[in-house]
Amino acid sequence: MASAGTGSSQPSPRWTVFLCLFAVLCSLFTPGVTVKENDFKKCHQSGFCKRNRAYADNAAALGSSWQAPYKIPSELASFQNGQFQATILKTTDDEGNIVRLPLIVSFLKSGTARVTVDEQRRLEKDIEIRHNSAARKERYNEAEKWSIVGGLDVDINAKVSHESKTGIKIQYGPNLAFEADINYEPYSIEFKRDGATHIKLNDRGLMNMEHWRPKIEKPAPEKKEGEEGEEKKEGEESAEKKEETPEVTSLEDESTWWEETFGGNTDSKPRGPESVALDITFPGYEHVYGIPEHAGPLSLKETRGGEGNYAEPYRLYNSDVFEYVLDSPMTLYGAIPFMQAQRKDSTVGVFWLNAAETWIDVTKVKESKNPLALGIGAKTNTHTHWISEAGLMDVFVFLGPTPRDITKSYAELTGTTAMPQEFSIGYHQCRWNYVSDDDVKEVDRKMDRYKIPYDVIWLDIEYTDDKKYFTWDGDMFKDPISMGKHLDEHGRKLVTIIDPHIKNAGGYHVADELKSKGLAVKNKDGNDFDGWCWPGSSHWIDAFSPAAIKWWSSLFDYDKFKGTMENTFIWNDMNEPSVFNGPEVTMPKDNLHFGNWEHRDVHNLNGMTFHNATFEATLSRKKGELRRPFVLTRSFFAGSQRLGAMWTGDNQASWEHLGAAIPMILAQGISGFPFSGADVGGFFGNPELELQSRWYQAGAFYPFFRGHAHIDARRREPFLLAEPYRSIITSALRLRYSLLPAWYTAFYHANLDGSPIIRPLYWTHPSEEGGFGIDDQFFVGSTGLLVKPVVEKDRTTADIYIPDDEVYYDYFSYKKLSTTKGKNLTVEAPVESIPLLMRGGHIFPRRDTPRRSSQLMKFDDYTLVVAVGKNGKAEGELYVDDGDSFDYEKGQYIHRKFKLEGSTLSSTEAEGRDVKSLREGEWLKQMRDVAVDRIIVVGAPSPWANKKEVIIESEGKKLSVPLDYHKAEGGRAAFAIVGRVGARIGADWTAAIA
């Protein structure tokens, strides 16, 4: 509560009591959950964001008279072996004083260009650090170590096409189709593809690299008599600051250079101002996507105000945003500074490799060459302004031209999604908290009693002994091994939560070791940082430290983390990090990490390093073991996709949050981290039955599918629901399980080239402009399955946008739908139905025998579903491996390509491998008994109507199997069922209609 103003009267005790009671009563009528927005900064409260926005406003106000202070003397520029190197000179004052900024532009073999700018004095450690801080003097240059895993080989075939005193043009990329046009004064770069400009750096002159300068301490001016205690008059502070640092122009605001206070916490800023900012323009592009995590539309909004726009920049500063709001650029739990721009038949992108707090402004400007054109032919330019508090200016530029090209190039740099544990793409049952081992067993029994499939049950923080991780509450979890064995009988798993805050308690072995080994994050004075989280007073593991990672790994060994088994996996929460009594609910920025990097330098990486430590720890938990980890994280950065899954955090049980989840998950997928999901049912609150049912229907198409609930929410396991809702949810779950082979194949592609698992229309149909702004429907992998979850109360129809001229069928009824390219199709969607279409031309695998868990389906036979295209053809694939080990890296997998041409369906080895020469491991041997059971052909050609059999040829044998043909009627397409086929799933075979 704010303090009373000077001279105001204080309320009487009686009024104080009345006002308190009134406030309590009012609170009863406010919404149950609202984000505490005052806990988090707006741009004007973040000194470096405010300064750089003001810098941009000043440049815009000056217009053509604005002169950007950055230039490259031609004599300080050179190009050799695929790299352009130069020194940018920044003019800092009217006297011509300069700062040297080394520039390297690397042209990579992948066709990606990398632009890196450093600061010479900091690079050479030729600066003074204030407050006797041990912080590093350089700009943080180790984000690459964590985020980048490849793709940095330089293209020595890149060549200069033109060079002069004013600039240089360098051709690079496939067939030298790309060009970087580097202008020297003022410094800027245009990136072109086939002669046309697609991306511009610093074309608006907003580049700003805050160089090091000493703080000149001046004594405060003596006050005249009568001025003691008075507040400074308006303008007096800025005049005083100007006197302290004469080199600063009147445009610069020094008030937050040397320290900054927010929410009662003061940041000491020992290195002074050090932000980096750059404008990046996408000429001719109206849609930009990416930069998760935010709760807003997939196509990013403008951020400089105006109707329907945001007034704040998109913020990337990983935070524990308890009860977040929707349709907002406000920061959330993770940060991936990767943006893509889309126009018809062209996709480009940029990756801003910086782990510090970052803000991104987005504006869009329509322009037309003909002022009389009245908008006809006018193109839209999207302007973005990237602002980070510290670190290098390090930008990767991707010129596409397709969404798949962009995704693949980004994945070459940051890695791809880890091949998952197969169980992890099943359904996860979670709440805060299952209260005992008996509770866990009872939930498991009831899921079986009601024939509801699931794979994993989760334990939140209450399973521990007084919030001490790696321990169990001895009263409530008396026999965790018995619990684990009970789950294992049906192939089910247990996930336990392990957070990075370690309870500061004597006699707790984890805390004792953390402190004695010196592996905790330090405060600015070099002592172990002490903050407040779930356990109360806590320390934080510094997962940037190799020694800390090694120690952390030892804690997960089965003989150390007693009570865990081979079916126990891990959940990392609160790893932003969340610090309840810290600034913006996180660590002070002047905390110190391994290598004496300040927390401000690495904040957005912090969650990833903890996720990485747990991933490394769970690769092997006993001698001789090597398995794929499953680790869920809340906080993430570029590269986190290599380590596991994420979820969208503390959502609410509301229709609005159900709707918001889809664009959030789509944004994750196109940004390289597709193993994502949202808490099904909503974490906070109690969903009504219709909402819960619709959420399970949507969740069945999230890559990560978990139901979760707050400790104060009512129990809502699916078996507790009244009919028909229990059956509706069970049907959604069974649909997910039947399609697990298709989902696993989609994960394989994500692992192969970084492609999204669920795909927005702009990604699948980059020529169809009508789909660029659509973010409430999507395709599943390459299956051709098009999903439009219902996310509105009482809605019984769904309008699905059709992006092409292909034929579409209803998944459940086989109805051939009357579709028109570029138009909406309205389908019936009663509460028991999921709007799900099959696009013609695709084949996808299923497993149709209902089981309790994915583990029990492991050696079931397959069904192939063929959706015949307009041209009478279809194709698809299946990828399968043991779902647990890394033996797939040794060729122990099955990858089949299915193709329908004419009246013949075939299965061949998708990669052309000679699998007969492959030495089969135990899993492949067991898969010899797994076959294709049935083939369902939807849209079966009419000449098949009189056919009764199909000839199957495989492995030198020929047999006849029945064909059951159903003619088209009542709007339903003709379909045929072939089976039992009996051909081995791993063998070549053909099925010919006799």
Coordinates of N, CA, C and O in Angstrom, one line a residue, residues 579-682:
V579 N 12.2 -16.5 -7.5 CA 12.7 -16.2 -6.2 C 11.6 -15.3 -5.6 O 11.4 -14.1 -6.0
F580 N 10.9 -15.8 -4.6 CA 9.7 -15.1 -4.2 C 9.9 -13.6 -3.7 O 9.1 -12.8 -3.8
N581 N 11.1 -13.4 -3.0 CA 11.4 -12.1 -2.5 C 12.4 -11.4 -3.3 O 13.0 -10.4 -2.9
G582 N 12.6 -11.8 -4.6 CA 13.6 -11.1 -5.5 C 12.9 -10.1 -6.3 O 11.7 -10.0 -6.4
P583 N 13.7 -9.3 -7.0 CA 13.1 -8.3 -8.0 C 12.4 -9.0 -9.1 O 13.0 -9.9 -9.7
E584 N 11.2 -8.6 -9.4 CA 10.4 -9.3 -10.4 C 10.3 -10.8 -10.2 O 10.2 -11.6 -11.1
V585 N 10.3 -11.2 -8.9 CA 10.1 -12.6 -8.5 C 11.2 -13.4 -9.1 O 11.1 -14.6 -9.5
T586 N 12.4 -12.9 -9.2 CA 13.6 -13.6 -9.7 C 14.8 -13.2 -9.0 O 14.8 -12.4 -8.0
M587 N 16.0 -13.6 -9.5 CA 17.3 -13.2 -8.9 C 17.7 -11.8 -9.1 O 17.4 -11.3 -10.2
P588 N 18.4 -11.2 -8.2 CA 19.0 -9.9 -8.5 C 20.0 -10.0 -9.7 O 20.7 -11.0 -9.9
K589 N 20.0 -9.0 -10.6 CA 20.8 -9.1 -11.8 C 22.3 -9.0 -11.5 O 23.1 -9.4 -12.3
D590 N 22.6 -8.5 -10.3 CA 24.1 -8.4 -10.0 C 24.6 -9.6 -9.2 O 25.7 -9.7 -8.8
N591 N 23.7 -10.7 -9.1 CA 24.3 -12.0 -8.7 C 25.3 -12.5 -9.6 O 25.4 -12.1 -10.8
L592 N 26.2 -13.4 -9.1 CA 27.3 -13.9 -9.9 C 27.2 -15.4 -10.1 O 26.9 -16.2 -9.2
H593 N 27.5 -15.8 -11.4 CA 27.5 -17.2 -11.8 C 28.9 -17.7 -12.0 O 29.9 -16.9 -12.0
F594 N 29.0 -19.0 -12.3 CA 30.3 -19.6 -12.7 C 31.0 -18.7 -13.8 O 30.4 -18.3 -14.7
G595 N 32.3 -18.5 -13.6 CA 33.0 -17.6 -14.5 C 32.9 -16.1 -14.2 O 33.4 -15.3 -14.9
N596 N 32.2 -15.8 -13.1 CA 31.9 -14.4 -12.7 C 31.1 -13.6 -13.7 O 31.2 -12.4 -13.8
W597 N 30.3 -14.3 -14.4 CA 29.3 -13.6 -15.2 C 28.1 -13.2 -14.3 O 27.7 -13.9 -13.5
E598 N 27.7 -11.9 -14.6 CA 26.5 -11.4 -13.8 C 25.3 -12.2 -14.3 O 25.1 -12.6 -15.4
H599 N 24.3 -12.2 -13.4 CA 23.0 -12.9 -13.7 C 22.4 -12.1 -14.8 O 21.7 -12.7 -15.7
R600 N 22.5 -10.8 -14.9 CA 21.9 -10.0 -16.0 C 22.4 -10.6 -17.4 O 21.6 -10.5 -18.3
D601 N 23.6 -11.1 -17.5 CA 24.2 -11.6 -18.7 C 23.5 -12.8 -19.2 O 23.4 -13.1 -20.4
V602 N 23.1 -13.7 -18.2 CA 22.7 -15.1 -18.5 C 21.3 -15.4 -18.1 O 20.9 -16.6 -18.2
H603 N 20.5 -14.4 -17.7 CA 19.2 -14.7 -17.1 C 18.3 -15.7 -17.9 O 17.8 -16.7 -17.4
N604 N 18.2 -15.4 -19.2 CA 17.3 -16.2 -20.0 C 17.8 -17.6 -20.3 O 17.1 -18.5 -20.8
L605 N 19.1 -17.8 -20.0 CA 19.7 -19.1 -20.2 C 19.6 -19.9 -18.9 O 19.8 -21.2 -19.0
N606 N 19.3 -19.3 -17.8 CA 19.4 -20.0 -16.5 C 18.5 -21.3 -16.5 O 19.0 -22.3 -16.0
G607 N 17.3 -21.1 -16.9 CA 16.4 -22.3 -16.9 C 16.9 -23.4 -17.7 O 16.8 -24.6 -17.4
M608 N 17.5 -23.1 -18.9 CA 18.0 -24.1 -19.8 C 19.2 -24.9 -19.1 O 19.3 -26.1 -19.3
T609 N 20.1 -24.1 -18.4 CA 21.2 -24.8 -17.8 C 20.8 -25.8 -16.7 O 21.4 -26.8 -16.6
F610 N 19.8 -25.4 -16.0 CA 19.2 -26.4 -15.0 C 18.6 -27.6 -15.6 O 18.8 -28.7 -15.2
H611 N 17.8 -27.3 -16.7 CA 17.2 -28.4 -17.5 C 18.3 -29.3 -18.0 O 18.2 -30.5 -18.0
N612 N 19.4 -28.7 -18.5 CA 20.5 -29.5 -19.0 C 21.2 -30.3 -18.0 O 21.5 -31.5 -18.2
A613 N 21.3 -29.8 -16.8 CA 22.0 -30.5 -15.7 C 21.1 -31.8 -15.3 O 21.7 -32.9 -15.1
T614 N 19.8 -31.6 -15.3 CA 18.9 -32.7 -15.0 C 18.9 -33.8 -16.2 O 18.9 -35.0 -15.9
F615 N 18.9 -33.3 -17.4 CA 19.0 -34.2 -18.5 C 20.3 -35.0 -18.5 O 20.2 -36.2 -18.6
E616 N 21.4 -34.4 -18.2 CA 22.7 -35.1 -18.1 C 22.6 -36.1 -17.0 O 23.2 -37.2 -17.1
A617 N 22.0 -35.7 -15.9 CA 21.9 -36.6 -14.7 C 21.1 -37.8 -14.9 O 21.4 -38.9 -14.3
T618 N 20.1 -37.7 -15.8 CA 19.2 -38.9 -16.0 C 19.5 -39.7 -17.2 O 18.8 -40.6 -17.5
L619 N 20.6 -39.4 -17.9 CA 21.0 -40.3 -19.0 C 21.4 -41.7 -18.4 O 21.2 -42.7 -19.0
S620 N 22.1 -41.6 -17.3 CA 22.5 -42.9 -16.7 C 22.5 -42.8 -15.1 O 23.1 -41.9 -14.6
R621 N 21.6 -43.6 -14.5 CA 21.5 -43.5 -13.1 C 22.0 -44.8 -12.3 O 21.9 -44.9 -11.1
K622 N 22.7 -45.6 -13.1 CA 23.4 -46.8 -12.5 C 24.4 -47.2 -13.5 O 24.3 -46.9 -14.7
K623 N 25.4 -48.0 -13.1 CA 26.5 -48.4 -14.0 C 25.9 -49.2 -15.2 O 25.1 -50.1 -15.0
G624 N 26.3 -48.8 -16.4 CA 25.9 -49.5 -17.6 C 24.6 -49.1 -18.2 O 24.3 -49.5 -19.3
E625 N 23.9 -48.2 -17.5 CA 22.6 -47.7 -18.0 C 22.9 -46.5 -19.0 O 23.7 -45.6 -18.7
L626 N 22.1 -46.4 -20.1 CA 22.1 -45.3 -21.0 C 20.7 -45.2 -21.6 O 20.4 -46.0 -22.5
R627 N 19.9 -44.3 -21.2 CA 18.5 -44.2 -21.6 C 18.2 -42.7 -22.0 O 18.8 -41.8 -21.5
R628 N 17.2 -42.6 -22.8 CA 16.7 -41.2 -23.1 C 16.0 -40.7 -21.8 O 15.1 -41.3 -21.2
P629 N 16.5 -39.5 -21.4 CA 15.8 -38.8 -20.3 C 14.4 -38.3 -20.7 O 14.1 -38.2 -21.9
F630 N 13.5 -38.2 -19.8 CA 12.3 -37.3 -20.0 C 12.4 -36.3 -18.8 O 12.3 -36.6 -17.7
V631 N 12.6 -35.0 -19.2 CA 12.6 -33.9 -18.2 C 11.7 -32.8 -18.8 O 12.0 -32.3 -19.8
L632 N 10.7 -32.5 -18.0 CA 9.8 -31.3 -18.4 C 10.4 -30.1 -17.7 O 10.8 -30.1 -16.6
T633 N 10.4 -29.0 -18.5 CA 10.9 -27.7 -18.0 C 9.8 -26.7 -18.1 O 9.0 -26.7 -19.1
R634 N 9.8 -25.7 -17.2 CA 9.0 -24.5 -17.4 C 9.7 -23.4 -18.1 O 9.2 -22.7 -18.9
S635 N 11.0 -23.2 -17.8 CA 11.8 -22.1 -18.3 C 12.7 -22.7 -19.4 O 13.2 -23.8 -19.4
F636 N 13.0 -21.9 -20.5 CA 13.7 -22.4 -21.6 C 14.3 -21.3 -22.4 O 14.0 -20.1 -22.2
F637 N 15.2 -21.6 -23.3 CA 15.9 -20.7 -24.2 C 16.1 -21.5 -25.5 O 15.8 -22.6 -25.7
A638 N 16.7 -20.8 -26.5 CA 17.0 -21.4 -27.8 C 18.0 -22.6 -27.5 O 19.0 -22.4 -27.0
G639 N 17.6 -23.8 -27.9 CA 18.4 -25.0 -27.7 C 17.8 -25.9 -26.7 O 18.2 -27.1 -26.6
S640 N 16.8 -25.4 -25.9 CA 16.2 -26.3 -24.9 C 15.5 -27.5 -25.5 O 15.3 -28.5 -24.8
Q641 N 15.1 -27.4 -26.8 CA 14.5 -28.5 -27.4 C 15.3 -29.8 -27.4 O 14.7 -30.9 -27.5
R642 N 16.6 -29.6 -27.2 CA 17.4 -30.8 -27.2 C 17.3 -31.6 -25.9 O 17.8 -32.8 -25.8
L643 N 16.6 -31.1 -24.9 CA 16.6 -31.6 -23.6 C 15.3 -32.2 -23.1 O 15.3 -32.9 -22.1
G644 N 14.2 -31.9 -23.8 CA 12.9 -32.5 -23.3 C 11.7 -31.7 -23.7 O 11.7 -31.1 -24.8
A645 N 10.8 -31.6 -22.8 CA 9.5 -30.9 -23.1 C 9.3 -29.7 -22.3 O 10.0 -29.4 -21.3
M646 N 8.3 -28.8 -22.7 CA 7.9 -27.7 -21.9 C 6.4 -27.6 -21.8 O 5.7 -28.2 -22.6
W647 N 5.9 -26.8 -20.9 CA 4.5 -26.5 -20.9 C 4.3 -25.0 -20.6 O 5.2 -24.3 -20.2
T648 N 3.1 -24.5 -20.9 CA 2.9 -23.1 -20.9 C 2.6 -22.5 -19.5 O 2.2 -21.3 -19.4
G649 N 2.8 -23.2 -18.4 CA 2.8 -22.7 -17.1 C 1.4 -22.5 -16.5 O 0.4 -23.3 -16.9
D650 N 1.2 -21.6 -15.6 CA 0.1 -21.5 -14.7 C -1.1 -20.9 -15.4 O -1.5 -19.7 -15.1
N651 N -1.8 -21.6 -16.2 CA -3.0 -21.1 -16.9 C -4.2 -21.3 -16.0 O -4.1 -21.7 -14.9
Q652 N -5.4 -20.9 -16.6 CA -6.6 -20.9 -15.8 C -7.7 -21.7 -16.4 O -7.7 -21.9 -17.7
A653 N -8.6 -22.2 -15.6 CA -9.7 -23.0 -16.1 C -10.8 -22.1 -16.7 O -11.8 -21.9 -16.1
S654 N -10.5 -21.6 -17.9 CA -11.4 -20.7 -18.6 C -11.4 -21.0 -20.1 O -10.4 -21.5 -20.6
W655 N -12.5 -20.7 -20.7 CA -12.5 -20.8 -22.2 C -11.5 -20.0 -22.9 O -10.9 -20.4 -23.9
E656 N -11.2 -18.8 -22.3 CA -10.2 -17.9 -23.0 C -8.8 -18.6 -22.9 O -8.1 -18.5 -23.9
H657 N -8.5 -19.2 -21.8 CA -7.2 -19.9 -21.7 C -7.1 -21.1 -22.6 O -6.0 -21.4 -23.1
L658 N -8.2 -21.8 -22.7 CA -8.2 -22.9 -23.7 C -7.9 -22.4 -25.1 O -7.1 -23.0 -25.8
G659 N -8.6 -21.3 -25.5 CA -8.3 -20.8 -26.8 C -6.9 -20.3 -27.0 O -6.3 -20.4 -28.0
A660 N -6.3 -19.7 -25.9 CA -5.0 -19.1 -26.0 C -3.9 -20.1 -26.1 O -2.8 -19.9 -26.6
A661 N -4.2 -21.3 -25.7 CA -3.1 -22.4 -25.6 C -2.6 -22.8 -27.0 O -1.5 -23.0 -27.3
I662 N -3.6 -22.8 -28.0 CA -3.2 -23.3 -29.3 C -2.2 -22.4 -30.0 O -1.1 -22.9 -30.4
P663 N -2.4 -21.0 -30.1 CA -1.3 -20.2 -30.7 C 0.0 -20.2 -29.9 O 1.0 -20.1 -30.5
M664 N -0.1 -20.4 -28.6 CA 1.1 -20.5 -27.8 C 1.9 -21.7 -28.2 O 3.2 -21.7 -28.4
I665 N 1.2 -22.9 -28.3 CA 1.9 -24.1 -28.7 C 2.4 -24.1 -30.1 O 3.5 -24.6 -30.4
L666 N 1.6 -23.5 -31.0 CA 2.1 -23.3 -32.4 C 3.4 -22.5 -32.5 O 4.3 -22.8 -33.2
A667 N 3.4 -21.4 -31.7 CA 4.6 -20.5 -31.6 C 5.8 -21.3 -31.2 O 6.9 -21.1 -31.7
Q668 N 5.6 -22.2 -30.2 CA 6.7 -23.0 -29.7 C 7.3 -23.9 -30.9 O 8.5 -24.1 -31.1
G669 N 6.3 -24.5 -31.6 CA 6.7 -25.4 -32.7 C 7.5 -24.8 -33.8 O 8.5 -25.3 -34.3
I670 N 7.1 -23.6 -34.2 CA 7.8 -22.9 -35.3 C 9.1 -22.3 -34.8 O 9.9 -21.9 -35.6
S671 N 9.2 -22.2 -33.5 CA 10.4 -21.6 -32.9 C 11.4 -22.7 -32.5 O 12.3 -22.4 -31.7
G672 N 11.2 -23.9 -33.0 CA 12.2 -24.9 -32.7 C 12.0 -25.8 -31.5 O 12.8 -26.7 -31.2
F673 N 11.0 -25.5 -30.7 CA 10.7 -26.3 -29.5 C 9.3 -26.8 -29.5 O 8.4 -26.4 -28.8
P674 N 9.1 -27.9 -30.4 CA 7.7 -28.3 -30.6 C 7.1 -29.2 -29.5 O 5.9 -29.5 -29.5
F675 N 8.0 -29.8 -28.6 CA 7.5 -30.7 -27.6 C 6.9 -29.9 -26.5 O 7.5 -29.7 -25.4
S676 N 5.6 -29.4 -26.7 CA 5.0 -28.4 -25.8 C 3.6 -28.7 -25.6 O 2.9 -29.4 -26.4
G677 N 3.1 -28.2 -24.5 CA 1.7 -28.4 -24.2 C 1.2 -27.4 -23.2 O 2.0 -26.6 -22.7
A678 N -0.1 -27.4 -22.9 CA -0.7 -26.6 -21.8 C -1.4 -27.5 -20.8 O -1.8 -28.6 -21.2
D679 N -1.5 -27.0 -19.6 CA -2.2 -27.8 -18.6 C -3.7 -28.0 -19.0 O -4.4 -27.0 -19.0
V680 N -4.0 -29.2 -19.3 CA -5.4 -29.5 -19.7 C -6.3 -29.4 -18.5 O -6.1 -29.9 -17.4
G681 N -7.4 -28.6 -18.8 CA -8.4 -28.3 -17.7 C -8.1 -27.0 -17.1 O -9.0 -26.4 -16.4
G682 N -6.9 -26.5 -17.2 CA -6.5 -25.2 -16.6 C -6.0 -25.5 -15.2 O -6.5 -26.2 -14.4

